[in-house]
Tab-separated table of C-alpha atoms in Angstrom:
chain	number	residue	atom	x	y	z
A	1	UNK	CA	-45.070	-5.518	13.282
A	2	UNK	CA	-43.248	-4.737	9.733
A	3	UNK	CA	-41.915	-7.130	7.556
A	4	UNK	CA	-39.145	-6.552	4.669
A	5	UNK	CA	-41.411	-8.281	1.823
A	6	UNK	CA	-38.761	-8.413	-0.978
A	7	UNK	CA	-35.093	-7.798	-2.128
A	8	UNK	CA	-36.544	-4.239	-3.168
A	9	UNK	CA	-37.161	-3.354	0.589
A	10	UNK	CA	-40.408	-2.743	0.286
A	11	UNK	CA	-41.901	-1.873	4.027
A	12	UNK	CA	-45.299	-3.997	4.372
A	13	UNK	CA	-47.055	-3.445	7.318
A	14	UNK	CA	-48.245	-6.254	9.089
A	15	UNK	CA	-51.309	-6.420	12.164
A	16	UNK	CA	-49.799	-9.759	13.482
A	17	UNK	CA	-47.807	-9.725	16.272
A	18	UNK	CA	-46.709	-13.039	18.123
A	19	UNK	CA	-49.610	-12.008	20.772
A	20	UNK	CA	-52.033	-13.265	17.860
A	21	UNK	CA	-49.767	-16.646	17.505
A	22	UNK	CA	-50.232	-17.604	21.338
A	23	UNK	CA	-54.075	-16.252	21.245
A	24	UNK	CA	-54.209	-18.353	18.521
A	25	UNK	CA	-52.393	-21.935	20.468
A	26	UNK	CA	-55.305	-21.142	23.438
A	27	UNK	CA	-58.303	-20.972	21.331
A	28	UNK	CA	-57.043	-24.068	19.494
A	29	UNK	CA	-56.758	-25.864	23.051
A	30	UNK	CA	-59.869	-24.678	24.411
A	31	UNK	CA	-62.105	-24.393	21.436
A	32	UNK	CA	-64.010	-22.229	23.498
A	33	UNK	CA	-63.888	-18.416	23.005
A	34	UNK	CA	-64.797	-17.604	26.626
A	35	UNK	CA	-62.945	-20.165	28.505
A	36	UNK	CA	-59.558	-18.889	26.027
A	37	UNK	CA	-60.322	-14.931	26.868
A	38	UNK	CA	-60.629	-15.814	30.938
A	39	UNK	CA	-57.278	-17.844	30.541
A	40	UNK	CA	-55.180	-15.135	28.230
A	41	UNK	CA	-56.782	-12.290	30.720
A	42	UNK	CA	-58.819	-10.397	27.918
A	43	UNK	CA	-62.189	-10.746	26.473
A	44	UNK	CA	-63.849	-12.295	23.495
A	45	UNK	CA	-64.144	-9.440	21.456
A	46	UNK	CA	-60.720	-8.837	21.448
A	47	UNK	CA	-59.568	-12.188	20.949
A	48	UNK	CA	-62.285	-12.599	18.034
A	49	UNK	CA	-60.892	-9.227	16.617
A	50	UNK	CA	-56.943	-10.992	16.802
A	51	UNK	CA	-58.475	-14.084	15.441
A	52	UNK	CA	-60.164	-12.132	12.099
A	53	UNK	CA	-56.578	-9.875	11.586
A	54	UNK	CA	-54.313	-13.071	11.318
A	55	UNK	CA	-56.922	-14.764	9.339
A	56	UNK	CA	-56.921	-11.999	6.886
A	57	UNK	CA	-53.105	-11.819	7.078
A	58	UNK	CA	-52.816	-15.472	5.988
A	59	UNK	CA	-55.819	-15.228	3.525
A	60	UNK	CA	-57.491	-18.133	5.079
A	61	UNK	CA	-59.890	-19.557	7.664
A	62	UNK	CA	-58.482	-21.146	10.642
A	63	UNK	CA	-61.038	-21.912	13.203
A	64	UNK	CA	-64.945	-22.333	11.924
A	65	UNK	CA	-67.354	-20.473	14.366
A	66	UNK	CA	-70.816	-21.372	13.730
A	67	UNK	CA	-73.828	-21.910	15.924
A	68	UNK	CA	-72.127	-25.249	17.866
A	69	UNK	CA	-68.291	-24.867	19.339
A	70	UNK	CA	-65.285	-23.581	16.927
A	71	UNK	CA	-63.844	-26.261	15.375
A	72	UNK	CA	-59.898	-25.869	13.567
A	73	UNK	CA	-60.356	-26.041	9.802
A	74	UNK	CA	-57.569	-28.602	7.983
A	75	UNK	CA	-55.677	-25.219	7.811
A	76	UNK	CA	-55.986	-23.988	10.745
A	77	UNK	CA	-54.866	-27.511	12.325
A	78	UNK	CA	-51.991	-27.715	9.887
A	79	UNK	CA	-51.107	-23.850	11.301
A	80	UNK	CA	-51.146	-25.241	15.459
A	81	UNK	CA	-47.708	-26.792	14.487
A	82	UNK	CA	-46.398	-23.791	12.591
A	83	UNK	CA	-47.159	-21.218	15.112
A	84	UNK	CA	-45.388	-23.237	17.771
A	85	UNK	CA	-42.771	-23.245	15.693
A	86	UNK	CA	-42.870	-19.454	15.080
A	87	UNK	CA	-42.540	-18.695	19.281
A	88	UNK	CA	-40.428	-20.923	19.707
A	89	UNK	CA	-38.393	-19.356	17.383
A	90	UNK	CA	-38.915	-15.906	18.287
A	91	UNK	CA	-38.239	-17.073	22.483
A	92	UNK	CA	-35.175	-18.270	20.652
A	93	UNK	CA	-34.218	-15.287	19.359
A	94	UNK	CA	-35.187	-13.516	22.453
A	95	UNK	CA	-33.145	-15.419	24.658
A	96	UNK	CA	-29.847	-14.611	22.621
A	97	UNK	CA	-29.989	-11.322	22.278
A	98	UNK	CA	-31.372	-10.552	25.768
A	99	UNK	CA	-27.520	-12.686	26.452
A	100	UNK	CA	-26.229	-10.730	24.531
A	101	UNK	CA	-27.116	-7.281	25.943
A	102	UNK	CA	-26.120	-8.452	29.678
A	103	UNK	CA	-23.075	-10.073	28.845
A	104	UNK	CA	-21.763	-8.288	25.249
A	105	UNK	CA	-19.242	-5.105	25.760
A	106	UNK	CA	-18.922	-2.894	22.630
A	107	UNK	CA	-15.376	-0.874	22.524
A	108	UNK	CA	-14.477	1.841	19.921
A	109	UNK	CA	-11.205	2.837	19.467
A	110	UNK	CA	-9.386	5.207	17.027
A	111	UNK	CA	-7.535	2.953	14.049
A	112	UNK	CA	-4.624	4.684	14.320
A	113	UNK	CA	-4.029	3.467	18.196
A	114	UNK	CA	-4.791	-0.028	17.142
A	115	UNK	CA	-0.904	-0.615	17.282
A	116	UNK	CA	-0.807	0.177	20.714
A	117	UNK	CA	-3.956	-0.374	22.114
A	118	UNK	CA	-4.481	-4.136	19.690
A	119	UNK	CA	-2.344	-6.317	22.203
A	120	UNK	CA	-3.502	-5.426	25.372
A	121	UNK	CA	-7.338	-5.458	24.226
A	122	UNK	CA	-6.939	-8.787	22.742
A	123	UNK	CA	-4.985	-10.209	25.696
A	124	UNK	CA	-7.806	-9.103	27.876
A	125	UNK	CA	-10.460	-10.205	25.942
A	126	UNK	CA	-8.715	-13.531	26.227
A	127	UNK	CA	-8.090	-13.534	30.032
A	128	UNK	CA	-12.395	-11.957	30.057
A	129	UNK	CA	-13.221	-15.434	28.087
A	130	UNK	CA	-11.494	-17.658	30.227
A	131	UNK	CA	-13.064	-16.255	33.959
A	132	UNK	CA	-16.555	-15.697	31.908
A	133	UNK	CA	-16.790	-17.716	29.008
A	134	UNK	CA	-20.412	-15.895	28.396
A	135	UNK	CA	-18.986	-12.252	28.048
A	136	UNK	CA	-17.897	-10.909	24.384
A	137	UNK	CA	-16.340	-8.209	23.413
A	138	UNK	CA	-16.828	-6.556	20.205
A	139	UNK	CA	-14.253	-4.030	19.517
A	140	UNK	CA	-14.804	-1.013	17.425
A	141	UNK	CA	-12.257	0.917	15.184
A	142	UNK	CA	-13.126	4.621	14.476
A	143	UNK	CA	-11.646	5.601	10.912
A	144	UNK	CA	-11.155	9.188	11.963
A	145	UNK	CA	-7.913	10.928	12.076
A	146	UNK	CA	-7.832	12.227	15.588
A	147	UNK	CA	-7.574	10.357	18.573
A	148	UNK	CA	-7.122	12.810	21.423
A	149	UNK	CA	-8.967	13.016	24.874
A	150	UNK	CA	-11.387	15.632	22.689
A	151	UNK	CA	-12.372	12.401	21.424
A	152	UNK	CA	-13.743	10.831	24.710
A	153	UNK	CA	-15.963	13.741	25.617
A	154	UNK	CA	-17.596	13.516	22.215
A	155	UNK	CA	-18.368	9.604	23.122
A	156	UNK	CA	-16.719	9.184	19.550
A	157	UNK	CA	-14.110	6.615	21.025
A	158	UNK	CA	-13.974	4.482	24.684
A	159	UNK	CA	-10.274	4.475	25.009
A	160	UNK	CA	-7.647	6.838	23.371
A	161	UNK	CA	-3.820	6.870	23.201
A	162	UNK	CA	-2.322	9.733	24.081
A	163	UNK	CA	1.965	10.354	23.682
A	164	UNK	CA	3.588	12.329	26.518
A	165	UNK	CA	6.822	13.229	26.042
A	166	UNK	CA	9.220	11.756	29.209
A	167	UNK	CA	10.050	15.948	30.125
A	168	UNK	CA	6.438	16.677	30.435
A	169	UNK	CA	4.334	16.661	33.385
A	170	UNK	CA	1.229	18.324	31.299
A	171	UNK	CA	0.168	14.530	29.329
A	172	UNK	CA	0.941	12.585	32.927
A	173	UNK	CA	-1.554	15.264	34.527
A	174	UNK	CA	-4.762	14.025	32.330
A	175	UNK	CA	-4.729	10.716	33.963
A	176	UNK	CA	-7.911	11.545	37.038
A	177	UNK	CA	-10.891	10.490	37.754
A	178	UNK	CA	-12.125	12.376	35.105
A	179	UNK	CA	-10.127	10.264	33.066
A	180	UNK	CA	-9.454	7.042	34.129
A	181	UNK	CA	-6.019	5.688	32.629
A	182	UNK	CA	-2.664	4.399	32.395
A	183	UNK	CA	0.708	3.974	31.122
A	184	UNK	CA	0.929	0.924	27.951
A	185	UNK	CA	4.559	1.885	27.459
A	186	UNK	CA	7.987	4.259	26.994
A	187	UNK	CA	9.178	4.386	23.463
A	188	UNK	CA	11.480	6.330	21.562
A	189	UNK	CA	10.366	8.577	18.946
A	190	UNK	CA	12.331	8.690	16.315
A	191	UNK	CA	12.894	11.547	14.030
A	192	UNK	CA	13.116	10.849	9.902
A	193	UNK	CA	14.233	12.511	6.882
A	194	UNK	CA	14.166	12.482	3.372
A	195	UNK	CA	16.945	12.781	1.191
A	196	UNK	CA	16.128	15.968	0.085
A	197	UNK	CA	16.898	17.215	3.443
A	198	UNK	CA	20.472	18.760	3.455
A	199	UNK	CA	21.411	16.862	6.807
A	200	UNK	CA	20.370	13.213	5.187
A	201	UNK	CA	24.162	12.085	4.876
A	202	UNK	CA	25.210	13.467	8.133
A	203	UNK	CA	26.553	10.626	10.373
A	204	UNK	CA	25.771	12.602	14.011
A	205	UNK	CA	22.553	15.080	14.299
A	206	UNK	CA	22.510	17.479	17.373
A	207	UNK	CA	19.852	19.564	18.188
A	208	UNK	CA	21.512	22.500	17.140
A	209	UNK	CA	21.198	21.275	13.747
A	210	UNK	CA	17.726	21.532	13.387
A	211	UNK	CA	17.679	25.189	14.003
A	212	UNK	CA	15.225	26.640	11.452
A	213	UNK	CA	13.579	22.836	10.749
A	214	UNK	CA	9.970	22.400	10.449
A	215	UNK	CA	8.273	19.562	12.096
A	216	UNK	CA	5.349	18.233	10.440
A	217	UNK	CA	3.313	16.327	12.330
A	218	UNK	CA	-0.257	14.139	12.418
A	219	UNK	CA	-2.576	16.686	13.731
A	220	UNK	CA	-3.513	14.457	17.097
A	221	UNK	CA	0.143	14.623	17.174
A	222	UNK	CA	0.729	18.342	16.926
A	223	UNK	CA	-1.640	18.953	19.973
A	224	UNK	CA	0.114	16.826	21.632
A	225	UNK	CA	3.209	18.247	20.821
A	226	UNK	CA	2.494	21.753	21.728
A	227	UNK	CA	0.819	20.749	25.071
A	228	UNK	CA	4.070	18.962	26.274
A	229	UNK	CA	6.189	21.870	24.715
A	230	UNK	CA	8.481	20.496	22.488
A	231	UNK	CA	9.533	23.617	20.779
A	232	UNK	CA	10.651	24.854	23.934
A	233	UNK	CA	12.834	21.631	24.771
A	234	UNK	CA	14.552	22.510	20.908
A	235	UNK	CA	14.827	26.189	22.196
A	236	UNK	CA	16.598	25.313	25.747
A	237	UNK	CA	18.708	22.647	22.982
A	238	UNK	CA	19.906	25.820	20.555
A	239	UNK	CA	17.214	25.052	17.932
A	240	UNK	CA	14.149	26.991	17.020
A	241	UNK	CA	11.657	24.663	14.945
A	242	UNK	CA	8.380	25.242	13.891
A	243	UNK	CA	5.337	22.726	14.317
A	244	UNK	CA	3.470	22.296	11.628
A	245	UNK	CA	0.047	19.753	10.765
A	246	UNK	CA	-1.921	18.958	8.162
A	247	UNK	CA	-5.142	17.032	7.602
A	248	UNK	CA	-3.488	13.473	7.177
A	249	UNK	CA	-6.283	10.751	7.488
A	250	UNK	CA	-4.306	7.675	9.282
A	251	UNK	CA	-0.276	6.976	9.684
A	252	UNK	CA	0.065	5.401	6.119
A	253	UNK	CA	-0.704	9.014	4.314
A	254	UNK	CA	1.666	10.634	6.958
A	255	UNK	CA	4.438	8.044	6.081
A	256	UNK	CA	3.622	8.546	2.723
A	257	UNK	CA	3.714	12.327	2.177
A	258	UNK	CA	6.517	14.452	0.913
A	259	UNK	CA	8.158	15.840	3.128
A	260	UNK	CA	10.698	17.499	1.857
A	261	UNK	CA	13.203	19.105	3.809
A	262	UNK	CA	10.722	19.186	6.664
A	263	UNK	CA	11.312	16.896	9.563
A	264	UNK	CA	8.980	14.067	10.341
A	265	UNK	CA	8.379	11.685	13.663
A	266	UNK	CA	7.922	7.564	14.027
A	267	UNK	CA	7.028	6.630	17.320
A	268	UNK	CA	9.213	2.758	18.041
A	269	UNK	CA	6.291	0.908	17.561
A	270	UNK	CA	4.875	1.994	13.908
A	271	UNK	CA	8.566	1.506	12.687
A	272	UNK	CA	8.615	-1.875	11.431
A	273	UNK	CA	5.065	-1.834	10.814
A	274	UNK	CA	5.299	0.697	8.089
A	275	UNK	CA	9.077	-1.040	7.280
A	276	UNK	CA	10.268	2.897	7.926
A	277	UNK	CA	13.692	1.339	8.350
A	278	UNK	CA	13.995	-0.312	4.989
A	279	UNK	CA	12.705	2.348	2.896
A	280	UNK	CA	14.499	3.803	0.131
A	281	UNK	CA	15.101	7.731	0.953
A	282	UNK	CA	13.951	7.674	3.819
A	283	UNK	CA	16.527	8.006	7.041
A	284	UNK	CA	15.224	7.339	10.608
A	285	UNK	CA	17.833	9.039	13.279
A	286	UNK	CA	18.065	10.399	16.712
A	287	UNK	CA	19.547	13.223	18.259
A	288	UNK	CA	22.800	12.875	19.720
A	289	UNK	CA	22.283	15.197	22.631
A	290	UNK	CA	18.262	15.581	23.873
A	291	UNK	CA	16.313	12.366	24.463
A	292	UNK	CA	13.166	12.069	22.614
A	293	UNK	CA	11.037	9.371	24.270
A	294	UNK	CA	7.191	9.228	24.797
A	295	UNK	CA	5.075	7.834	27.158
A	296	UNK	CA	2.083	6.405	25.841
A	297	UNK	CA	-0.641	6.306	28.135
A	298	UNK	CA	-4.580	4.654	27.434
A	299	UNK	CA	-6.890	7.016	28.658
A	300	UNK	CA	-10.846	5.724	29.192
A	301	UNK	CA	-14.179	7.364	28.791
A	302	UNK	CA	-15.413	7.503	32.613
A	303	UNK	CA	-18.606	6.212	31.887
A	304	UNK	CA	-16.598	3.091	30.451
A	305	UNK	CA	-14.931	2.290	33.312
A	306	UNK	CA	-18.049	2.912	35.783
A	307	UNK	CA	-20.301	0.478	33.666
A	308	UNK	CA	-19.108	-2.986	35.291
A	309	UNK	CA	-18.325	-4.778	31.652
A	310	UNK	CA	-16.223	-1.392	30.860
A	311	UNK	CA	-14.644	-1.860	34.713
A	312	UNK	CA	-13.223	-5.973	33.774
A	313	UNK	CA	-11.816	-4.737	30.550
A	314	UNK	CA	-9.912	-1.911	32.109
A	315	UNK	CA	-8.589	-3.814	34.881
A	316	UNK	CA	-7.756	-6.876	32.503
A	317	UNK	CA	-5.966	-4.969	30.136
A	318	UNK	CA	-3.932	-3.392	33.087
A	319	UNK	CA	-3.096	-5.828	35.052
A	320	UNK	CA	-2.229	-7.472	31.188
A	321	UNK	CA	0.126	-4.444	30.736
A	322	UNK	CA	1.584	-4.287	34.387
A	323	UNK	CA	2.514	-8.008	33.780
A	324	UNK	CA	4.262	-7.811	30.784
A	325	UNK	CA	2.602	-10.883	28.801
A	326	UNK	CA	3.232	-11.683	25.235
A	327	UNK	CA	0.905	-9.869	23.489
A	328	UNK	CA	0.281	-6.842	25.655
């Protein structure tokens, strides 16, 4: 058993294992090498062996062993009460964690669908705590930029969010057994400008008037985007747009970017959390003739849902969602 010996992490190696502290507790009782090897199911060698390793460890003698019975030294009877102190400890500590691993239920999720995924998770964890007050949950955010079903495969994230736009089947279709899901919301997404763009003081935006725009767009976002075939919808609508990405690490360096005279998007919900409706230069707007509105839809890792902790979660935070209660 190691032991970190200073604040310079040195690695010490250590022959004492809490085998040696209980050998130890029976050879004090018995004071009798044989009678302690028949009760601890091993033989005097051994136990004389364990005996000599924790007295070196310690650097003194515990139990005397010469030609009558072993007798405890004034060390060695001043250790009997540390040692039971030690395992009972150490059962301590073995209790808790062995809790711990049957009742605690690790989730990782992508910080960038904390916004949508946040409520529901902590409503269910609350409902979870109430039925079993000995279950946690310890949830998980993932600081990487994409959170697509790609994501789940990898075992990089338990649940992701993924937008479908409302003229889409293609998002609705990833929802199987494969991956277990289902619906948090419908939102508008907004479009946004800055005022660079040539359209920024127009009172009424068609579709047509994006003809030749670029959308730029999160790069979860974009494969999203081309799955559920938005340029097509802008096509059927008179406007041919390109969709662009780039490598933006979260929504506050999207927000923040320059964009231009390209076109950006702000799903409802990350409106007033980035205050995209109050900032200078920056105009939020809808088309006046296509509907832009996204389903947003949690999506599980299988395993997750098959492992019976993973199984309460996702039926808490549904039934949390299908119910409509403040905070989810």
């Amino acid at each position: 058993m190691g032991h970190w010996t200073s604040r310079r992490h040195v690695w010490k190696e250590r022959a004492v294992n809490t085998r040696y502290l209980e050998e130890f507790l029976v050879i004090a009782d018995e004071l009798n090498f044989s009678a302690a090897a028949k009760r601890l199911y091993t033989t005097r060698p051994t136990l004389s062996e364990h005996l000599a390793e924790l007295e070196d460890e310690l650097g003194c003698k515990l139990v005397e062993r010469g030609r009558g019975k072993p007798a405890l030294t004034p060390l060695g009877r001043r250790f009997l009460g540390t040692a039971s102190d030690l395992l009972g400890q150490w059962d301590e500590v073995v209790d808790e964690y062995r809790d711990l691993s049957d009742n605690l239920l690790t989730v990782t999720v992508s910080a960038t669908n904390l916004p949508w995924l946040e409520a529901p998770l902590l409503r269910a964890r609350h409902r979870i705590a109430e039925k079993w007050p000995e279950g946690k949950i310890d949830i998980v955010t993932d600081n990487g930029p994409l959170a697509t079903v790609d994501a789940l495969g990898e075992r990089k994230n338990d649940i992701v969010v993924v937008g479908c736009k409302n003229f889409s089947e293609a998002g609705h279709r990833l929802l199987t057994k494969e991956h277990p899901g289902f619906v948090l919301n419908a939102e508008t997404t907004h479009l946004f400008m800055a005022e660079d763009n040539p359209l920024f003081g127009r009172d009424t935006i068609h579709a047509t008037d994006l003809d030749g725009a670029v959308l730029l767009l999160p790069p979860d976002v974009h494969q999203s985007y081309e799955r559920d075939g938005v340029a097509d919808r802008f096509a059927a609508n008179g406007a041919r747009v390109t969709l662009k990405t780039m490598p933006f690490r979260d929504h506050a360096e999207y927000f923040a970017h320059d964009f231009g005279c390209a076109i950006g998007v702000a799903p409802g919900t990350l409106v007033p959390r980035f205050g995209l409706d109050r900032r200078p230069g920056l105009r939020l707007f809808d088309l006046d003739d296509m509907d832009f509105s996204t389903d947003f839809i949690a999506v599980f890792r299988d395993e997750f849902v098959e492992s019976p902790h993973g199984r309460v979660l996702f039926d808490e935070m549904k039934a949390a969602v299908a119910q409509g209660e403040p905070g989810a």
